[in-house]
Structures are given as structure tokens and as C-alpha cells.
Short mmCIF file of C-alpha atoms in Angstrom, two decimals:
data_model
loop_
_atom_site.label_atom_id
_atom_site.label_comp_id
_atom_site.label_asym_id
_atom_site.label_seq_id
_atom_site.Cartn_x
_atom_site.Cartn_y
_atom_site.Cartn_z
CA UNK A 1 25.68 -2.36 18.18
CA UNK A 2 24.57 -4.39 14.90
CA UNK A 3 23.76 -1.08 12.46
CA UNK A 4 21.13 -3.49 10.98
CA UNK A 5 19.19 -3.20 14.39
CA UNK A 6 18.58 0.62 13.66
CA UNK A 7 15.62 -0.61 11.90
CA UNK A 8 13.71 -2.46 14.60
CA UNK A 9 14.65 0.34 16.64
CA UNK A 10 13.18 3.31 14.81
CA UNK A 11 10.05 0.96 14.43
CA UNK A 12 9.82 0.67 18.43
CA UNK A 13 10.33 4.72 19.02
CA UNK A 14 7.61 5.81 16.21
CA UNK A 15 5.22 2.93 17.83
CA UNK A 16 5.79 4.28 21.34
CA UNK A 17 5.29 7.83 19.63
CA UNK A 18 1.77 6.86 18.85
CA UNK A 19 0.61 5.44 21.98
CA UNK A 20 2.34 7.86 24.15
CA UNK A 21 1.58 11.18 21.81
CA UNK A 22 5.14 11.98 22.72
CA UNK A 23 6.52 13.97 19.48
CA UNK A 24 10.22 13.30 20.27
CA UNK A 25 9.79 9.70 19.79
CA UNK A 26 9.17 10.11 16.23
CA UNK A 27 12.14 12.49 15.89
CA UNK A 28 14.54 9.14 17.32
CA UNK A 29 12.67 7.12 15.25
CA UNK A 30 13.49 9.59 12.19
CA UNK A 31 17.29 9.81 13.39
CA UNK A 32 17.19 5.46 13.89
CA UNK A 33 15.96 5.42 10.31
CA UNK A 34 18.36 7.63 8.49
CA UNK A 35 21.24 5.93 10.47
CA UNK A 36 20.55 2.81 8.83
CA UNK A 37 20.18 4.24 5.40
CA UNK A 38 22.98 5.91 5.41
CA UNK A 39 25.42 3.15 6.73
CA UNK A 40 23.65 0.83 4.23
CA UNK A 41 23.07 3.17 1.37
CA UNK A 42 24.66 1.47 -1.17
CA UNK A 43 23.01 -1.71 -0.54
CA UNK A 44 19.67 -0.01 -1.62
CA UNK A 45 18.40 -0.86 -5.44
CA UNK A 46 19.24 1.34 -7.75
CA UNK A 47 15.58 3.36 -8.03
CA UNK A 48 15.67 3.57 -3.94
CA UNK A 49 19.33 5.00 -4.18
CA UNK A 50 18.30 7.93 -7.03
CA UNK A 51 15.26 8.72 -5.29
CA UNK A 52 17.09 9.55 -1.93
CA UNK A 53 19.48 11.68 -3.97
CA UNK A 54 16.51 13.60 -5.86
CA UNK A 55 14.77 13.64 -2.63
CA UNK A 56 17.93 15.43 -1.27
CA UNK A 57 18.35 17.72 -4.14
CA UNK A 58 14.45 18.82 -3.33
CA UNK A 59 15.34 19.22 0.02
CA UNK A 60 18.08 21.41 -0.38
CA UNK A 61 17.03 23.38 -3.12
CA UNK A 62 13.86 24.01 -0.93
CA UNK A 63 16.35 25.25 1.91
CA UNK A 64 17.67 27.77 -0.27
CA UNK A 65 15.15 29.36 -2.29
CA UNK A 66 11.83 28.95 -0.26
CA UNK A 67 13.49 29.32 2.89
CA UNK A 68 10.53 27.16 4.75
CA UNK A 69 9.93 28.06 8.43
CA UNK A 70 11.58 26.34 11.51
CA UNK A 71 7.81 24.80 12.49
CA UNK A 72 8.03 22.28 9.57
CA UNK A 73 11.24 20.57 10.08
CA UNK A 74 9.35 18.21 12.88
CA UNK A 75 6.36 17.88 11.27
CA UNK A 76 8.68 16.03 7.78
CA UNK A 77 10.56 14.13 11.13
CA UNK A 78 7.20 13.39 11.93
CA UNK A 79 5.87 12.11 8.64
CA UNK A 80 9.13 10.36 7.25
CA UNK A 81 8.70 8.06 10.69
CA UNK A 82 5.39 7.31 10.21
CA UNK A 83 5.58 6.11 6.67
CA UNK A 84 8.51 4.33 7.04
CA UNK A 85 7.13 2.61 10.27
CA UNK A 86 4.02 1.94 8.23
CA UNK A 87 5.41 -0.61 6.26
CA UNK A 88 8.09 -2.33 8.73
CA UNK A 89 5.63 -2.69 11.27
CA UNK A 90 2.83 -4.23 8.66
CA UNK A 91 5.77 -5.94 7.02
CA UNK A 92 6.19 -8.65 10.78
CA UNK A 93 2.98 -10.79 9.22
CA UNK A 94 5.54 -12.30 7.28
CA UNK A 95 6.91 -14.07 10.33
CA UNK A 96 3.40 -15.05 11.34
CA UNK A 97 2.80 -16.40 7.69
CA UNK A 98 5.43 -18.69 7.93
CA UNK A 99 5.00 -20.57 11.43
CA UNK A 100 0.90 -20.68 11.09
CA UNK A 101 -0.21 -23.75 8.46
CA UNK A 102 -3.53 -22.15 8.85
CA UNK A 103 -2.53 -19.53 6.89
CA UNK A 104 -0.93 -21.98 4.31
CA UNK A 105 -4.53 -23.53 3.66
CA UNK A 106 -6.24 -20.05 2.92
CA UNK A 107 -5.64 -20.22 -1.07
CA UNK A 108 -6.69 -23.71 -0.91
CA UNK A 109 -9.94 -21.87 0.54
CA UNK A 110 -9.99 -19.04 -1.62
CA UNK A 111 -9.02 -21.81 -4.74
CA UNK A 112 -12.31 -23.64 -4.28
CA UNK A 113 -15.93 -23.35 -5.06
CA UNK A 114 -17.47 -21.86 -8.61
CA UNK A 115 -15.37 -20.41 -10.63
CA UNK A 116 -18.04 -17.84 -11.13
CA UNK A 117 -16.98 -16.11 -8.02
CA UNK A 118 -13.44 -17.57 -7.69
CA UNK A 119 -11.98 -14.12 -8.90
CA UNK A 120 -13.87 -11.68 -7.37
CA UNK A 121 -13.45 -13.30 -4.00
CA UNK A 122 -9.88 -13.62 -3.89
CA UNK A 123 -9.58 -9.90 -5.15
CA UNK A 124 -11.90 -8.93 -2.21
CA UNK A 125 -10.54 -10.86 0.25
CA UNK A 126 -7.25 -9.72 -0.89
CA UNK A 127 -8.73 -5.92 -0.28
CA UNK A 128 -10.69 -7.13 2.62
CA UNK A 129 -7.32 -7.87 4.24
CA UNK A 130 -5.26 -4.87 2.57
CA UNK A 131 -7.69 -2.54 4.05
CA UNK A 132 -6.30 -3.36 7.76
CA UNK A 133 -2.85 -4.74 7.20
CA UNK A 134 -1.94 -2.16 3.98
CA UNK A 135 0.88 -3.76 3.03
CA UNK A 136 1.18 -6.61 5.58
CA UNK A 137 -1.27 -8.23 3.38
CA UNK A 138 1.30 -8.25 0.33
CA UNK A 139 3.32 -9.94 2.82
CA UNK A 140 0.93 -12.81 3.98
CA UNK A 141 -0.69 -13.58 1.09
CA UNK A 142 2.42 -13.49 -1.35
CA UNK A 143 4.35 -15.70 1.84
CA UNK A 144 1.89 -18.18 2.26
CA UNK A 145 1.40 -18.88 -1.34
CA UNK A 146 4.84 -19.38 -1.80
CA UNK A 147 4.56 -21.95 0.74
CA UNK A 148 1.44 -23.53 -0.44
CA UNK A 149 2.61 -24.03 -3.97
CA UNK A 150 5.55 -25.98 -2.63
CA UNK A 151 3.25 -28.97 -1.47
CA UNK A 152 2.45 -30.02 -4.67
CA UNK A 153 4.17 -31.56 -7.31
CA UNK A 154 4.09 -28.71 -10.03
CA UNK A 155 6.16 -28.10 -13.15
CA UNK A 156 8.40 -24.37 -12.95
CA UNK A 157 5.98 -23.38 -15.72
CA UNK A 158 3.31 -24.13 -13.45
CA UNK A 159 4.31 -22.51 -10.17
CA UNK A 160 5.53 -19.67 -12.16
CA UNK A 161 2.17 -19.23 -14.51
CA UNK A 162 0.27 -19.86 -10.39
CA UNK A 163 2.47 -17.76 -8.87
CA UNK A 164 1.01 -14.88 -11.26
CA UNK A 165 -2.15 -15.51 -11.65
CA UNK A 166 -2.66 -15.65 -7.72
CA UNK A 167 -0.01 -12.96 -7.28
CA UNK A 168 -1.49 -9.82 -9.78
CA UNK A 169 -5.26 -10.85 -8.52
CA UNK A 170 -4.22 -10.03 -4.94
CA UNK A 171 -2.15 -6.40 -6.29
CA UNK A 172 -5.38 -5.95 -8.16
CA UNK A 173 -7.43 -6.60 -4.77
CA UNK A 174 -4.89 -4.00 -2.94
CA UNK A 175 -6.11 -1.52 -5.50
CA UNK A 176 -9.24 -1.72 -4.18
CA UNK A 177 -8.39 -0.51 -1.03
CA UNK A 178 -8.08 3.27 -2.03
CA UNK A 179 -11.49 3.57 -3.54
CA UNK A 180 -13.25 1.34 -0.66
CA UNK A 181 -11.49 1.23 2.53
CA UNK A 182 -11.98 4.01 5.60
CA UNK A 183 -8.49 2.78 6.48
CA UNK A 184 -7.04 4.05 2.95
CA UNK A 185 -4.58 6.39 2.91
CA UNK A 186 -5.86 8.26 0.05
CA UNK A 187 -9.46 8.75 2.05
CA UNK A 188 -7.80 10.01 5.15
CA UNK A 189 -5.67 12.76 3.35
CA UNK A 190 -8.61 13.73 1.43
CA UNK A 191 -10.71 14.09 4.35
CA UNK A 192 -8.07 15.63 6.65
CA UNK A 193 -7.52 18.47 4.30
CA UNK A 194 -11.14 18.95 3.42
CA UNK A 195 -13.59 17.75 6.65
CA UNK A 196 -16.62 18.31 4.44
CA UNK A 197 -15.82 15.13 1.99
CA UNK A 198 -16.24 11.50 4.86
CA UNK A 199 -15.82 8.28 3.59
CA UNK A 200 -19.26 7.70 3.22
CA UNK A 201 -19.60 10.83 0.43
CA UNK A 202 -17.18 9.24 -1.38
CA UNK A 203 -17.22 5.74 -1.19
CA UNK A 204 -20.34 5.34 -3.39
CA UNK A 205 -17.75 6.81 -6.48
CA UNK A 206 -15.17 4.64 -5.29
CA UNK A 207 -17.43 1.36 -5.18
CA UNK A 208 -18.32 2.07 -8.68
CA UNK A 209 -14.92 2.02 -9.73
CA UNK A 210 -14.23 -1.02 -8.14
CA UNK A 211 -17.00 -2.70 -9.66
CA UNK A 212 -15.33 -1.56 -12.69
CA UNK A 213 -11.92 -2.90 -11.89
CA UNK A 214 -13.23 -6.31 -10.83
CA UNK A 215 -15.56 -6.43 -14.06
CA UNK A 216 -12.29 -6.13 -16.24
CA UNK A 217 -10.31 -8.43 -14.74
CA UNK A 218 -12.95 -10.83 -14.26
CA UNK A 219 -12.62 -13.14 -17.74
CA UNK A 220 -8.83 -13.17 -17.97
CA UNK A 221 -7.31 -13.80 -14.36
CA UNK A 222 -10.21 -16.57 -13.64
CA UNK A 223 -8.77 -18.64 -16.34
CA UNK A 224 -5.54 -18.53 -14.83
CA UNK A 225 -6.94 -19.36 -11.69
CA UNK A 226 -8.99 -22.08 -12.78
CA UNK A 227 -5.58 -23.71 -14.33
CA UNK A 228 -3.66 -22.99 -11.41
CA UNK A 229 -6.45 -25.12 -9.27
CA UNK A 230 -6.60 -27.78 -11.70
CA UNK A 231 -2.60 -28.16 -11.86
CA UNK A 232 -3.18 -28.49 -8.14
CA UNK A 233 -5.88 -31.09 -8.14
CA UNK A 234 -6.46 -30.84 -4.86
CA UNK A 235 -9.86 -31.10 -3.68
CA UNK A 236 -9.91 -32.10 -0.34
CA UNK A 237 -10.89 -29.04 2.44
CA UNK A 238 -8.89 -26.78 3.70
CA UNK A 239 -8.35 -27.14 6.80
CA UNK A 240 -8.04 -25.22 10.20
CA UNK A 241 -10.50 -22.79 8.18
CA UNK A 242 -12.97 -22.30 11.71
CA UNK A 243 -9.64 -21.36 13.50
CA UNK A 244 -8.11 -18.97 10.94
CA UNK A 245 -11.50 -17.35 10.90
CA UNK A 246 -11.78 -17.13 14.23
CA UNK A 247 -8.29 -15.96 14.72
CA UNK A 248 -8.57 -13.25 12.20
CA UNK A 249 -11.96 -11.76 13.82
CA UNK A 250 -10.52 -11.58 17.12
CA UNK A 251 -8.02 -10.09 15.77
CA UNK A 252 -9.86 -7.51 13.68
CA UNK A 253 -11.98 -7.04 16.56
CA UNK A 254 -8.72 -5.96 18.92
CA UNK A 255 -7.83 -3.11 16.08
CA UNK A 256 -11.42 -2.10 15.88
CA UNK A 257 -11.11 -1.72 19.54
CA UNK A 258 -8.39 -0.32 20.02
CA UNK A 259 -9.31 2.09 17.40
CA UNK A 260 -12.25 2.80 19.53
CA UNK A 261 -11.41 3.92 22.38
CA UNK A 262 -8.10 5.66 21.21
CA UNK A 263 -7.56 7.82 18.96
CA UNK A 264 -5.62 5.64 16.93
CA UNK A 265 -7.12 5.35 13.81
CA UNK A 266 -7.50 1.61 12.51
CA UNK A 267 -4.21 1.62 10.17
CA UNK A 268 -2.67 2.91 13.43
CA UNK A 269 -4.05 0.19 15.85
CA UNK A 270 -3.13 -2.70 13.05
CA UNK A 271 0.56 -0.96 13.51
CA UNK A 272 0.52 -1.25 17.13
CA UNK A 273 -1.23 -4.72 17.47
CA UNK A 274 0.07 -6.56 14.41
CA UNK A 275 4.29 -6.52 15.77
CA UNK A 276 3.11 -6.98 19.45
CA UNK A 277 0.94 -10.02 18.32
CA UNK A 278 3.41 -11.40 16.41
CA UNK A 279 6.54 -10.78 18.46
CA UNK A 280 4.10 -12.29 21.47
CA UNK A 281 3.24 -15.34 19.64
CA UNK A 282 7.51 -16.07 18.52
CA UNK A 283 8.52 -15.18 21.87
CA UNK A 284 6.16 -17.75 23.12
CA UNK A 285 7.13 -20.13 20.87
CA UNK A 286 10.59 -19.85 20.53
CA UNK A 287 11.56 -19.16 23.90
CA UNK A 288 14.86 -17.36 22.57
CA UNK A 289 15.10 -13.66 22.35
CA UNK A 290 17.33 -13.03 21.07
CA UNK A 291 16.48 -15.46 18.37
CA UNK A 292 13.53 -13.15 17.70
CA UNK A 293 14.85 -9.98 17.84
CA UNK A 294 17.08 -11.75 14.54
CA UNK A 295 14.27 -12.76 12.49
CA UNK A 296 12.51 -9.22 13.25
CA UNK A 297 15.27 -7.79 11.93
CA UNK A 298 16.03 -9.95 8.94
CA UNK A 299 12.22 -9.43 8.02
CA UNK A 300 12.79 -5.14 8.10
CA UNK A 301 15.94 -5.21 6.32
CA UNK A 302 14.27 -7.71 3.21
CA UNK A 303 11.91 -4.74 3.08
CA UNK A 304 14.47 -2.19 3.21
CA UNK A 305 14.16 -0.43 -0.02
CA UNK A 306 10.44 -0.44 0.44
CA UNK A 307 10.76 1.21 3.30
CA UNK A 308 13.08 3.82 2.15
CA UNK A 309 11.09 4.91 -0.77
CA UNK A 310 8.26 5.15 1.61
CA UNK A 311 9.74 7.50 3.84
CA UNK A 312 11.40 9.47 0.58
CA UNK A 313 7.91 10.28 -0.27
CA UNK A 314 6.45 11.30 2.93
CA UNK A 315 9.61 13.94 2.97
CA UNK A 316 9.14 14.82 -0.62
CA UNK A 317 5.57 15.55 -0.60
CA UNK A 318 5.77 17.44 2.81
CA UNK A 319 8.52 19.32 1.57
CA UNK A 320 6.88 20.58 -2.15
CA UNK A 321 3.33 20.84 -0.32
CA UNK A 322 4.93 23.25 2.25
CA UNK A 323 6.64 25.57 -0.50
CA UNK A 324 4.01 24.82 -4.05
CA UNK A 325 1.89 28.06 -4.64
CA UNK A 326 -1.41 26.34 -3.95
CA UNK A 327 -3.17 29.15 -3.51
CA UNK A 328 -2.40 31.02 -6.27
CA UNK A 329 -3.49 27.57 -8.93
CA UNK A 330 -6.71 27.27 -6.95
CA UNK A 331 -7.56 30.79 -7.47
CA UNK A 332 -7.32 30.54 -11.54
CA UNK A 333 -9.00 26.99 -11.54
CA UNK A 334 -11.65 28.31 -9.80
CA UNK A 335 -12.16 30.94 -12.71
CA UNK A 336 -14.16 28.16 -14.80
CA UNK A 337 -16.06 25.77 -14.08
CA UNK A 338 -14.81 23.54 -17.13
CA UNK A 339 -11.52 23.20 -15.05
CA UNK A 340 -13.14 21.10 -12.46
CA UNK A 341 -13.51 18.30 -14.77
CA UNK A 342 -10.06 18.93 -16.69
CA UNK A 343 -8.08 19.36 -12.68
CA UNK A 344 -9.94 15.28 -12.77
CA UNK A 345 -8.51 14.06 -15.43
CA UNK A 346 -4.84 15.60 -14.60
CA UNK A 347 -4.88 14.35 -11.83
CA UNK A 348 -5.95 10.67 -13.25
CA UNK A 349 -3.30 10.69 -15.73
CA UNK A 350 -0.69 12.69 -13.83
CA UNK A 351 -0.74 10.38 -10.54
CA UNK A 352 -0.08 7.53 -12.91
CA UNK A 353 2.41 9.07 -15.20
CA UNK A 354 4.47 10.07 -12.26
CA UNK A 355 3.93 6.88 -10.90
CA UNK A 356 5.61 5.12 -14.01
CA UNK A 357 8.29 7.61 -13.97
CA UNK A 358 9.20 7.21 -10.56
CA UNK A 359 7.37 9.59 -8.29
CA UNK A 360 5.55 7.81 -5.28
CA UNK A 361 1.69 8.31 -5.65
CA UNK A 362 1.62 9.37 -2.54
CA UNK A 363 3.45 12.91 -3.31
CA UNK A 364 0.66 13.59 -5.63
CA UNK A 365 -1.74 12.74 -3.48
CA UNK A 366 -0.38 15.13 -0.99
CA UNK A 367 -0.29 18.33 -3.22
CA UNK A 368 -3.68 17.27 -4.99
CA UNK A 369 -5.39 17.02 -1.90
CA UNK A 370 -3.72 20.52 -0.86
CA UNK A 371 -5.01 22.00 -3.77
CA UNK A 372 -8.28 20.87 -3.27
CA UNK A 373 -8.39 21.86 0.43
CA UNK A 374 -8.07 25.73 -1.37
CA UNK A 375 -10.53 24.85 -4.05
CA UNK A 376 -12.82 24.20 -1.44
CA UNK A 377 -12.65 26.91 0.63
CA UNK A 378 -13.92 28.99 -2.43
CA UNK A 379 -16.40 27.43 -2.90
CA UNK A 380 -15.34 24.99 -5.74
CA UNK A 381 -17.23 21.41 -5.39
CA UNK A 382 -14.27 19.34 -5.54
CA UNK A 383 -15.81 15.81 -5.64
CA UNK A 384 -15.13 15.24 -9.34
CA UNK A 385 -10.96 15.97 -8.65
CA UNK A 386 -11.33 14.01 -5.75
CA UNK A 387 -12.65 10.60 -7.47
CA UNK A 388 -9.78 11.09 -9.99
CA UNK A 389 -7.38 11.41 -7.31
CA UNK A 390 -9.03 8.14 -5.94
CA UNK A 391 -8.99 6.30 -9.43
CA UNK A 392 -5.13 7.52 -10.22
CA UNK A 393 -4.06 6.40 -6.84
CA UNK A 394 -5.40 2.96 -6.74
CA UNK A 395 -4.27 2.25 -10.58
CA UNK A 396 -0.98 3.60 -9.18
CA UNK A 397 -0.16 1.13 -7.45
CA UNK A 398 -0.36 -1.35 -9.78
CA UNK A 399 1.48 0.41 -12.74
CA UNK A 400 3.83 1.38 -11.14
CA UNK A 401 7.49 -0.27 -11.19
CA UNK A 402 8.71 1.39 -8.12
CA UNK A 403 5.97 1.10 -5.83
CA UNK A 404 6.02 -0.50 -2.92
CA UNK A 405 3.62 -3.26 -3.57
CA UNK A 406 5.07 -3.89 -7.22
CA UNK A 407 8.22 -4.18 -5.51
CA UNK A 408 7.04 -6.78 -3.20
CA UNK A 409 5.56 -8.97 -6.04
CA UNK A 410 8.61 -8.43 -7.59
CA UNK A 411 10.55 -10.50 -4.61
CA UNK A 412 8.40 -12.90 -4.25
CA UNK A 413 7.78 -13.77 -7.91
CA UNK A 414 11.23 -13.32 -9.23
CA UNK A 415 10.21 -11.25 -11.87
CA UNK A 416 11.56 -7.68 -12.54
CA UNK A 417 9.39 -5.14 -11.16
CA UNK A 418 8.98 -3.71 -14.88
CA UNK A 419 7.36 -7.10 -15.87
CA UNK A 420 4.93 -7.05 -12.85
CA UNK A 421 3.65 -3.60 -13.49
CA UNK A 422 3.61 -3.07 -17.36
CA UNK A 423 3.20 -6.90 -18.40
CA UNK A 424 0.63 -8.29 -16.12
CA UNK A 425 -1.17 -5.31 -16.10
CA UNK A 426 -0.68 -3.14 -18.46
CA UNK A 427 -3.48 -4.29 -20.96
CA UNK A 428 -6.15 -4.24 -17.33
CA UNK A 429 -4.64 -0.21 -16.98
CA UNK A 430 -5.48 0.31 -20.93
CA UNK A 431 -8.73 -0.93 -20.06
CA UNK A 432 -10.03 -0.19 -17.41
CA UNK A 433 -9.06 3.93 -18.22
CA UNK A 434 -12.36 4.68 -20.27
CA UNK A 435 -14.57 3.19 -17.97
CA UNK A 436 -13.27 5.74 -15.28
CA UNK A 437 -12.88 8.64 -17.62
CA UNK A 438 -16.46 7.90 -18.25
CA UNK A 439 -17.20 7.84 -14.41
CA UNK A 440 -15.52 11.26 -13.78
CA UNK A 441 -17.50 12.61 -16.26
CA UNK A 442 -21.13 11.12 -14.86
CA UNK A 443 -19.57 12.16 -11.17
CA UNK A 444 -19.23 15.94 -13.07
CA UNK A 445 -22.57 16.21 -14.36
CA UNK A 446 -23.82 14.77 -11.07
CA UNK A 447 -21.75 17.69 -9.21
CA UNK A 448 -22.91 20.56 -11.29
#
């Protein structure tokens, strides 16, 4: 058997996990997964490759000294599936992207009307999407513009100046979803550890710091936008609009159900629905299997290293969460109150210094949100922490060089990922940072 078709397969077994609640399917899915990276190690990038080895030096050194209990070597099988499922599953719109001219005409859409609005609605359509695909939306919106752009007669300095513009708006629209979404990842840790803080408590903080976000990048990215549209010239509608619209509420609606009367959550029924949709639609089309069952794998193993560092930090985080001394910190923070505020703006700065350095966000999210789940139970309000968890997260991903979603841009622009996180927006991270500082400060004196 093709090693490369490890990929698809693990995606298949952690699927059929879900809907079946069968806990051994993850485990093969787990197994599928590590087969492939370790027959294809070496073809990982070279952050991918260090982080598997520092993951494995965690894991070890964990092994030894902590001596962690049988119970949570399923649970990381568990986890490391999921994740890394997460993203090749999201990943297939890709394939859609590229057969549906529909989806070809939506920047011409999003490209039109004032220019008052023209940035804020592509950065919340951009999280509209995001907030049900996660990453799938990097994929369609970064594939079809790709596509667009090559309709019209531009200069390299053009499409590469378009590219950009179009390209940070929608990372800075995927932000967006961790402060917003119900779907976020960073909502449903946070509420999983501590049941007392819904979405609902906490998206009023969050919508304020999107407002912020959007505010910021308002001024700069429209011009960009505006030059892209006019290097375009193209004013005629966009067509199959009604369609696309319809298409995409019908298919909204199907995750919504599904995440109904399941108990699937909506990320979870977009996982399900979005390959079996897709892999409907080419095997209708195509009429060739085995034809499909190529491109579906071609598509996971473009998206390999994303994947991997994924999965890395599901295992780290599960494996530091299981062995940190988070009782023992939550205890002295909760000596003073002042440390509520100061545990905020750690965890602001910390999330996105570890970001930049290499750490997935999602490992501090993890042991923040487990040290919060202690704060709470004594009796420590832990809302102020929590929206600078929220507000490092989301800033995250955009600063980071190794994320997922910088890493994405990164093949699709042709630009190093170093470039896409600390030159487009590293002067938006500078400023945008008091503006939340201040908010954690008004969320503190709200608190107390």
C-alpha cells in the first residue's frame, strides 16, 4: 500500500470515531497518522521536524520523572487524532474551491460596493466562514483567489501586492474567530474546564476586541484593497452569487443540524459533512475512484506539516497539562487579588511570545485554561485571565511564523512564513496591544 494513503486513512478512522463514539477508532487513526510521519519524516519543514523531536523529548522526559498514569495514554491517542483530523478533514474545501466557479466570483463579490465597508466585510465574512470551516476557510478563500487573480491581466507586482492585501485581511478575519465564534476552539476549552463561563458571558469581551481589531486595520488594508479592485477594473456582477448563497446556507444548515440532534458539536459536524460533501460531489463528477481517492490524498499530504504540528500540540499540551502543578500556582495566585489582572496580562504576552518562538497557542491555551479551572474552584473570578487568554490566542495566530494558518498563507503567497507574520502584521500586533491591555483592565475593574 501507497504510505502516502496513511493520511486519508487516519482521517476516515477518527471520522468514524466520532459518529460511532467508538474510542478505538481514534487509537487507528493515531497509529495511521504516526505511520505516515514517520516514513515521511524527513520530508517535513524544518520547524515541523524540531517540534516532533522536542515534542518527543517532552514525552519522554514526562515518562521518566512524572511517571503519568496508564488512563492518559488514550486520552493523548485521543486528542493527537482529533487535531490532526481537524485540519485534513477541513483542509478537502480545497478540492471543492477549485471545480466550483461560484466560488471563484466570491472576491469579485466581496471586492465591490463602498469602500467604507469593503474591509470590514471581507474580514467578517472571512470569520463568518472560519467560524465553521476553521481552517478550511484558509483553504477556500486563499484557493479561489489564486484562481480569480489569474483572469485578469495583472502585473507580478500587482497580483503579488493583491495577493496580500486580500490574503492578511482574511488571517486577520480568522482572528476573529476566537473572540466571536461558539465554534472556537479557545471558547470550548474554556468552557469545558470551567462550565460556569458560556459563550454568551464571554462573547460581549470578545466582540469588543474585535471591534478593536477591525478598527485598526480598517485605514491601511482598505487602501490595498481599493488598489487591488481598481488594478482589476472589473465591474461587472459577480455571478452565480444566488447559488453560492444558497449553496452555502444549505450547507450551514446540514452542520447546524447535524449538530442538533447529535452531539457533535458544530466544528465536529463541519468535519463530518465537509469530506463527505465534497468526496460526494467529485465522485459524482468524476466518475473515477480511484481518481478521487488521488486528489484526496494529494490535498492531505500539501497540508502535511500543518497537520503534524497540529497533532504535536494536542500531545504536548495533554502531556504538560497532565504532569504541571496546577494546583499548587492557583493556590498562591489566589493569595491576591492584584494577580488576577497580572495572570491576564501573562497570559496575553506569554501565548504570543511562545507563539513567535515556536510553541503552538494551543498548548497554552490548554494549561491556562487548566489553571483557571483551579482558580475557579476557589473562588477566584477568572473572567479577566480568560479575555487575555482570548486576546493572546486570536493575535496568535497571526504572529505567529509556525502556525498553521501563517503557514498556509505562506503556500499560497510564496512568501516565507516570517514575512507573513512579522511584516504584514507586525505593526497591526504593535497596535492593536494597548487597546486590549486597556480592555483587560476595564474587564478587571468590571470583575471586582
Amino acid at each position: 500500500m501507497n504510505a502516502a494513503l496513511l493520511l486519508p486513512l487516519g482521517v476516515a478512522f477518527e471520522l468514524a470515531g466520532l459518529l460511532s463514539h467508538q474510542h478505538w477508532l481514534s487509537w487507528l487513526a493515531a497509529a495511521a497518522f504516526a505511520g505516515y510521519f514517520l516514513r515521511f519524516f524527513s520530508r517535513l519543514n524544518p520547524y515541523p521536524r524540531w517540534l516532533g523531536i522536542c515534542t518527543l523529548g517532552v514525552l519522554v522526559a514526562a515518562i521518566v520523572l512524572a511517571r503519568p498514569g496508564v488512563e492518559l495514554w488514550p486520552k493523548l491517542a485521543s486528542s493527537v487524532a482529533y487535531y490532526t483530523c481537524f485540519l485534513g478533514a477541513l483542509g478537502l474545501m480545497q478540492l471543492l474551491a477549485q471545480r466550483l466557479p461560484q466560488l471563484r466570483e466570491l472576491h469579485k463579490a466581496l471586492l465591490s460596493g463602498s469602500k467604507v465597508v469593503l474591509y470590514p466585510r471581507y474580514v467578517l465574512a472571512a470569520g463568518s466562514i472560519g467560524s465553521i470551516l476553521n481552517f478550511g476557510m484558509m483553504n477556500l478563500l486563499c484557493g479561489t483567489l489564486s484562481e480569480h487573480l489569474k483572469r485578469y491581466p495583472l502585473t507580478d507586482e500587482q497580483r503579488r501586492e493583491g495577493l496580500r492585501s486580500v490574503m492578511v485581511t482574511t488571517l486577520r478575519g480568522f482572528a476573529l474567530v476566537p473572540l466571536l465564534a461558539p465554534t472556537s476552539v479557545t471558547i470550548a476549552i474554556i468552557s469545558r474546564e470551567m462550565p460556569e463561563q458560556s459563550w454568551s458571558t464571554m462573547v460581549p469581551y470578545g466582540a469588543v476586541a474585535a471591534l478593536m481589531m477591525i478598527v485598526v486595520g480598517w485605514r491601511r488594508e482598505t487602501r490595498g484593497l481599493l488598489a487591488l479592485r481598481d488594478n482589476i477594473g472589473d465591474s461587472s456582477k459577480a455571478d452565480g452569487m444566488p447559488q453560492l448563497l444558497i449553496g452555502s446556507l444549505l450547507g450551514l444548515g446540514a452542520i447546524g443540524l447535524l449538530a442538533s440532534f447529535t452531539d457533535l458539536s458544530a466544528s465536529q459536524a463541519a468535519m463530518v459533512l465537509v469530506p463527505a460533501g465534497v468526496i460526494s460531489y467529485l465522485l459524482w463528477r468524476e466518475r473515477k475512484p480511484r481518481q478521487v481517492l488521488q486528489e484526496v490524498t494529494a490535498n492531505m499530504v500539501s497540508m502535511h506539516n500543518e497537520m503534524f504540528i497540529f497533532g504535536c500540540a494536542a500531545l504536548l499540551g495533554g502531556v504538560l497539562g497532565a504532569v504541571a502543578p496546577l494546583e499548587q500556582i492557583a493556590a498562591w495566585l489566589a493569595q491576591e487579588p492584584k494577580y488576577n489582572v497580572l495572570l491576564a496580562i501573562g497570559t496575553l504576552f506569554s501565548t504570543i511570545t511562545l507563539a513567535v518562538l515556536g510553541l503552538a497557542p494551543i498548548v497554552s491555551l490548554s494549561l491556562t485554561a487548566g489553571l483557571l479551572a483551579q482558580l475557579s474552584l476557589l473562588g477566584v473570578p477568572i473572567m479577566t485571565p480568560a479575555v487575555g487568554l482570548m486576546c493572546g490566542f486570536s493575535l496568535a495566530m497571526i504572529f505567529s511564523p509556525f502556525g498553521p494558518s501563517t503557514l498556509i498563507l505562506s503556500r499560497y503567497s510564496g512568501e516565507s512564513p516570517y514575512r507573513v507574520a512579522f511584516g504584514w502584521n507586525g505593526r497591526f500586533v504593535a497596535s492593536v496591544m494597548p487597546l486590549l491591555l486597556l480592555l483587560i483592565f476595564i474587564t478587571y475593574w468590571l470583575q471586582s
